[in-house]
Amino acid sequence: MRLSSLADYAVVMMTAAAREGVGGRSNATLLAAQTGVPLPTAQKLVSRLAAADLIESSRGAGGGIRLARAADAISLADIVEAVDGPIALTACVEGAAHDCGLEMQCRVRPHWHVVNQAVRAAFSGVTLATLAADPVDSHVMGAESRPGVFA
């Protein structure tokens, strides 16, 4: 399993926004410059993240973007789903129409939901605050002492 490039970039941008602190404002141009995400992509992601209520965006003087809630209340799953839609490892987990030639005789299909829930739970257990923390901090403090951090 691999995240899409857009989901990866969204995580990078959200992490940069989280480093601005509570109430800190930024904008797509600054985030693009800080992270290396191309500006058109950053602008597209700002729209998607705002639509998912992960960031607040305002135009004009004093405008910009900021996190819609505290970084410890935003999970990796929230960010990935804002960009890529529901976390689903196979098409049959999504519940949408698909054309799997094995669907009628597949004995694994009933189990994919459990696997999918486990992956989503793992993503949900990692907060934006954890991702925005200084990597040195995560090595100094044992992962077991910090919720949302996996060793």
PDB file of C-alpha atoms in Angstrom:
ATOM      1  CA  MET A   1       0.000   0.000   0.000  1.00  0.00           C
ATOM      2  CA  ARG A   2       1.260   3.436  -0.891  1.00  0.00           C
ATOM      3  CA  LEU A   3      -0.270   6.850  -0.293  1.00  0.00           C
ATOM      4  CA  SER A   4      -1.001   8.936  -3.355  1.00  0.00           C
ATOM      5  CA  SER A   5       1.366  11.817  -4.003  1.00  0.00           C
ATOM      6  CA  LEU A   6      -1.442  14.248  -3.193  1.00  0.00           C
ATOM      7  CA  ALA A   7      -2.082  12.603   0.183  1.00  0.00           C
ATOM      8  CA  ASP A   8       1.636  12.639   0.932  1.00  0.00           C
ATOM      9  CA  TYR A   9       1.872  16.335   0.020  1.00  0.00           C
ATOM     10  CA  ALA A  10      -1.213  17.087   2.125  1.00  0.00           C
ATOM     11  CA  VAL A  11       0.429  15.472   5.163  1.00  0.00           C
ATOM     12  CA  VAL A  12       3.604  17.500   4.550  1.00  0.00           C
ATOM     13  CA  MET A  13       1.625  20.745   4.215  1.00  0.00           C
ATOM     14  CA  MET A  14      -0.563  20.070   7.242  1.00  0.00           C
ATOM     15  CA  THR A  15       2.547  19.310   9.275  1.00  0.00           C
ATOM     16  CA  ALA A  16       4.044  22.654   8.233  1.00  0.00           C
ATOM     17  CA  ALA A  17       0.773  24.419   9.113  1.00  0.00           C
ATOM     18  CA  ALA A  18       0.744  22.702  12.515  1.00  0.00           C
ATOM     19  CA  ARG A  19       4.207  24.071  13.242  1.00  0.00           C
ATOM     20  CA  GLU A  20       2.738  27.579  12.948  1.00  0.00           C
ATOM     21  CA  GLY A  21       1.038  26.908  16.286  1.00  0.00           C
ATOM     22  CA  VAL A  22      -2.466  27.571  17.527  1.00  0.00           C
ATOM     23  CA  GLY A  23      -3.975  30.484  15.661  1.00  0.00           C
ATOM     24  CA  GLY A  24      -0.926  30.764  13.388  1.00  0.00           C
ATOM     25  CA  ARG A  25      -1.758  31.817   9.867  1.00  0.00           C
ATOM     26  CA  SER A  26      -0.047  30.839   6.668  1.00  0.00           C
ATOM     27  CA  ASN A  27      -1.038  30.660   3.015  1.00  0.00           C
ATOM     28  CA  ALA A  28      -0.599  28.302   0.086  1.00  0.00           C
ATOM     29  CA  THR A  29       2.349  30.277  -1.281  1.00  0.00           C
ATOM     30  CA  LEU A  30       4.244  30.149   2.029  1.00  0.00           C
ATOM     31  CA  LEU A  31       3.447  26.480   2.592  1.00  0.00           C
ATOM     32  CA  ALA A  32       4.596  25.661  -0.936  1.00  0.00           C
ATOM     33  CA  ALA A  33       7.865  27.506  -0.341  1.00  0.00           C
ATOM     34  CA  GLN A  34       8.407  25.874   3.076  1.00  0.00           C
ATOM     35  CA  THR A  35       7.645  22.352   1.921  1.00  0.00           C
ATOM     36  CA  GLY A  36       8.681  22.226  -1.725  1.00  0.00           C
ATOM     37  CA  VAL A  37       5.151  21.267  -2.802  1.00  0.00           C
ATOM     38  CA  PRO A  38       4.471  22.929  -6.192  1.00  0.00           C
ATOM     39  CA  LEU A  39       2.233  25.998  -5.753  1.00  0.00           C
ATOM     40  CA  PRO A  40      -0.640  24.782  -7.999  1.00  0.00           C
ATOM     41  CA  THR A  41      -0.706  21.523  -6.016  1.00  0.00           C
ATOM     42  CA  ALA A  42      -0.600  23.419  -2.711  1.00  0.00           C
ATOM     43  CA  GLN A  43      -3.554  25.545  -3.840  1.00  0.00           C
ATOM     44  CA  LYS A  44      -5.536  22.456  -4.845  1.00  0.00           C
ATOM     45  CA  LEU A  45      -4.787  20.828  -1.480  1.00  0.00           C
ATOM     46  CA  VAL A  46      -5.802  23.929   0.465  1.00  0.00           C
ATOM     47  CA  SER A  47      -9.216  23.691  -1.240  1.00  0.00           C
ATOM     48  CA  ARG A  48      -9.612  19.997  -0.406  1.00  0.00           C
ATOM     49  CA  LEU A  49      -8.400  20.360   3.177  1.00  0.00           C
ATOM     50  CA  ALA A  50     -10.724  23.325   3.728  1.00  0.00           C
ATOM     51  CA  ALA A  51     -13.663  21.379   2.260  1.00  0.00           C
ATOM     52  CA  ALA A  52     -12.911  18.618   4.799  1.00  0.00           C
ATOM     53  CA  ASP A  53     -12.885  21.181   7.647  1.00  0.00           C
ATOM     54  CA  LEU A  54      -9.253  20.475   8.491  1.00  0.00           C
ATOM     55  CA  ILE A  55      -8.145  24.031   7.766  1.00  0.00           C
ATOM     56  CA  GLU A  56      -9.925  27.363   7.725  1.00  0.00           C
ATOM     57  CA  SER A  57      -9.244  29.642   4.813  1.00  0.00           C
ATOM     58  CA  SER A  58     -10.028  33.339   4.503  1.00  0.00           C
ATOM     59  CA  ARG A  59      -9.209  35.858   1.809  1.00  0.00           C
ATOM     60  CA  GLY A  60      -8.113  39.454   2.013  1.00  0.00           C
ATOM     61  CA  ALA A  61      -6.040  41.458   4.469  1.00  0.00           C
ATOM     62  CA  GLY A  62      -5.334  39.364   7.534  1.00  0.00           C
ATOM     63  CA  GLY A  63      -6.477  36.287   5.648  1.00  0.00           C
ATOM     64  CA  GLY A  64      -4.727  33.027   5.036  1.00  0.00           C
ATOM     65  CA  ILE A  65      -5.110  29.523   6.333  1.00  0.00           C
ATOM     66  CA  ARG A  66      -4.889  27.951   9.751  1.00  0.00           C
ATOM     67  CA  LEU A  67      -5.781  24.622  11.294  1.00  0.00           C
ATOM     68  CA  ALA A  68      -9.501  24.285  11.947  1.00  0.00           C
ATOM     69  CA  ARG A  69      -8.797  22.495  15.230  1.00  0.00           C
ATOM     70  CA  ALA A  70      -5.852  21.571  17.410  1.00  0.00           C
ATOM     71  CA  ALA A  71      -3.158  19.417  15.799  1.00  0.00           C
ATOM     72  CA  ASP A  72      -3.741  16.668  18.355  1.00  0.00           C
ATOM     73  CA  ALA A  73      -7.384  16.473  17.203  1.00  0.00           C
ATOM     74  CA  ILE A  74      -6.470  15.843  13.549  1.00  0.00           C
ATOM     75  CA  SER A  75      -5.363  12.352  12.574  1.00  0.00           C
ATOM     76  CA  LEU A  76      -3.370  11.028   9.663  1.00  0.00           C
ATOM     77  CA  ALA A  77      -6.574   9.247   8.584  1.00  0.00           C
ATOM     78  CA  ASP A  78      -8.420  12.610   8.498  1.00  0.00           C
ATOM     79  CA  ILE A  79      -5.819  14.077   6.154  1.00  0.00           C
ATOM     80  CA  VAL A  80      -5.560  11.060   3.841  1.00  0.00           C
ATOM     81  CA  GLU A  81      -9.344  10.734   3.575  1.00  0.00           C
ATOM     82  CA  ALA A  82      -9.713  14.465   2.834  1.00  0.00           C
ATOM     83  CA  VAL A  83      -7.557  14.016  -0.241  1.00  0.00           C
ATOM     84  CA  ASP A  84      -8.038  10.404  -1.370  1.00  0.00           C
ATOM     85  CA  GLY A  85     -11.452   9.555   0.048  1.00  0.00           C
ATOM     86  CA  PRO A  86     -12.124   6.649   2.399  1.00  0.00           C
ATOM     87  CA  ILE A  87      -9.186   4.407   3.210  1.00  0.00           C
ATOM     88  CA  ALA A  88      -9.880   1.216   1.287  1.00  0.00           C
ATOM     89  CA  LEU A  89      -7.282  -1.362   0.364  1.00  0.00           C
ATOM     90  CA  THR A  90      -9.406  -3.041  -2.289  1.00  0.00           C
ATOM     91  CA  ALA A  91     -12.311  -1.919  -4.454  1.00  0.00           C
ATOM     92  CA  CYS A  92     -14.701  -4.354  -2.783  1.00  0.00           C
ATOM     93  CA  VAL A  93     -14.139  -2.660   0.597  1.00  0.00           C
ATOM     94  CA  GLU A  94     -15.259   0.693  -0.773  1.00  0.00           C
ATOM     95  CA  GLY A  95     -18.785  -0.510  -1.419  1.00  0.00           C
ATOM     96  CA  ALA A  96     -18.776   1.211  -4.812  1.00  0.00           C
ATOM     97  CA  ALA A  97     -19.294  -0.466  -8.150  1.00  0.00           C
ATOM     98  CA  HIS A  98     -16.234  -2.349  -9.349  1.00  0.00           C
ATOM     99  CA  ASP A  99     -15.407  -5.005 -11.873  1.00  0.00           C
ATOM    100  CA  CYS A 100     -13.576  -7.739 -10.015  1.00  0.00           C
ATOM    101  CA  GLY A 101     -13.586 -11.005 -11.914  1.00  0.00           C
ATOM    102  CA  LEU A 102     -13.212 -12.975  -8.665  1.00  0.00           C
ATOM    103  CA  GLU A 103     -16.069 -11.384  -6.755  1.00  0.00           C
ATOM    104  CA  MET A 104     -18.511 -14.288  -7.024  1.00  0.00           C
ATOM    105  CA  GLN A 105     -16.098 -16.954  -5.743  1.00  0.00           C
ATOM    106  CA  CYS A 106     -13.798 -14.800  -3.565  1.00  0.00           C
ATOM    107  CA  ARG A 107     -13.390 -16.257  -0.080  1.00  0.00           C
ATOM    108  CA  VAL A 108     -11.206 -13.368   1.100  1.00  0.00           C
ATOM    109  CA  ARG A 109     -13.686 -10.578   0.389  1.00  0.00           C
ATOM    110  CA  PRO A 110     -15.558 -10.976   3.700  1.00  0.00           C
ATOM    111  CA  HIS A 111     -12.264 -10.467   5.554  1.00  0.00           C
ATOM    112  CA  TRP A 112     -11.023  -7.342   3.784  1.00  0.00           C
ATOM    113  CA  HIS A 113     -13.271  -5.171   5.937  1.00  0.00           C
ATOM    114  CA  VAL A 114     -11.399  -6.297   9.075  1.00  0.00           C
ATOM    115  CA  VAL A 115      -8.031  -5.621   7.457  1.00  0.00           C
ATOM    116  CA  ASN A 116      -9.241  -2.236   6.240  1.00  0.00           C
ATOM    117  CA  GLN A 117     -10.468  -1.299   9.733  1.00  0.00           C
ATOM    118  CA  ALA A 118      -7.075  -2.189  11.202  1.00  0.00           C
ATOM    119  CA  VAL A 119      -5.241  -0.004   8.684  1.00  0.00           C
ATOM    120  CA  ARG A 120      -7.638   2.890   9.271  1.00  0.00           C
ATOM    121  CA  ALA A 121      -7.244   2.496  13.047  1.00  0.00           C
ATOM    122  CA  ALA A 122      -3.467   2.687  12.671  1.00  0.00           C
ATOM    123  CA  PHE A 123      -3.775   5.887  10.611  1.00  0.00           C
ATOM    124  CA  SER A 124      -6.277   7.289  13.113  1.00  0.00           C
ATOM    125  CA  GLY A 125      -3.846   6.626  15.948  1.00  0.00           C
ATOM    126  CA  VAL A 126      -1.249   9.016  14.528  1.00  0.00           C
ATOM    127  CA  THR A 127      -2.016  12.674  15.186  1.00  0.00           C
ATOM    128  CA  LEU A 128      -0.875  15.720  13.288  1.00  0.00           C
ATOM    129  CA  ALA A 129       0.758  16.909  16.514  1.00  0.00           C
ATOM    130  CA  THR A 130       2.915  13.786  16.515  1.00  0.00           C
ATOM    131  CA  LEU A 131       3.879  14.315  12.876  1.00  0.00           C
ATOM    132  CA  ALA A 132       4.727  17.972  13.525  1.00  0.00           C
ATOM    133  CA  ALA A 133       6.907  17.189  16.553  1.00  0.00           C
ATOM    134  CA  ASP A 134      10.650  17.502  16.287  1.00  0.00           C
ATOM    135  CA  PRO A 135      12.007  14.054  15.290  1.00  0.00           C
ATOM    136  CA  VAL A 136      14.616  14.378  18.043  1.00  0.00           C
ATOM    137  CA  ASP A 137      11.772  14.515  20.583  1.00  0.00           C
ATOM    138  CA  SER A 138      10.344  11.224  19.333  1.00  0.00           C
ATOM    139  CA  HIS A 139      13.703   9.519  19.877  1.00  0.00           C
ATOM    140  CA  VAL A 140      14.320  11.103  23.274  1.00  0.00           C
ATOM    141  CA  MET A 141      10.876  10.218  24.584  1.00  0.00           C
ATOM    142  CA  GLY A 142      10.011   6.561  24.295  1.00  0.00           C
ATOM    143  CA  ALA A 143       7.289   5.918  21.746  1.00  0.00           C
ATOM    144  CA  GLU A 144       5.381   3.966  24.352  1.00  0.00           C
ATOM    145  CA  SER A 145       4.986   7.127  26.455  1.00  0.00           C
ATOM    146  CA  ARG A 146       3.430   9.163  23.642  1.00  0.00           C
ATOM    147  CA  PRO A 147       0.019   8.275  22.250  1.00  0.00           C
ATOM    148  CA  GLY A 148      -0.089   8.101  18.473  1.00  0.00           C
ATOM    149  CA  VAL A 149       3.614   7.267  18.141  1.00  0.00           C
ATOM    150  CA  PHE A 150       4.717   3.894  16.916  1.00  0.00           C
ATOM    151  CA  ALA A 151       8.222   2.611  17.567  1.00  0.00           C
TER     152      ALA A 151
END
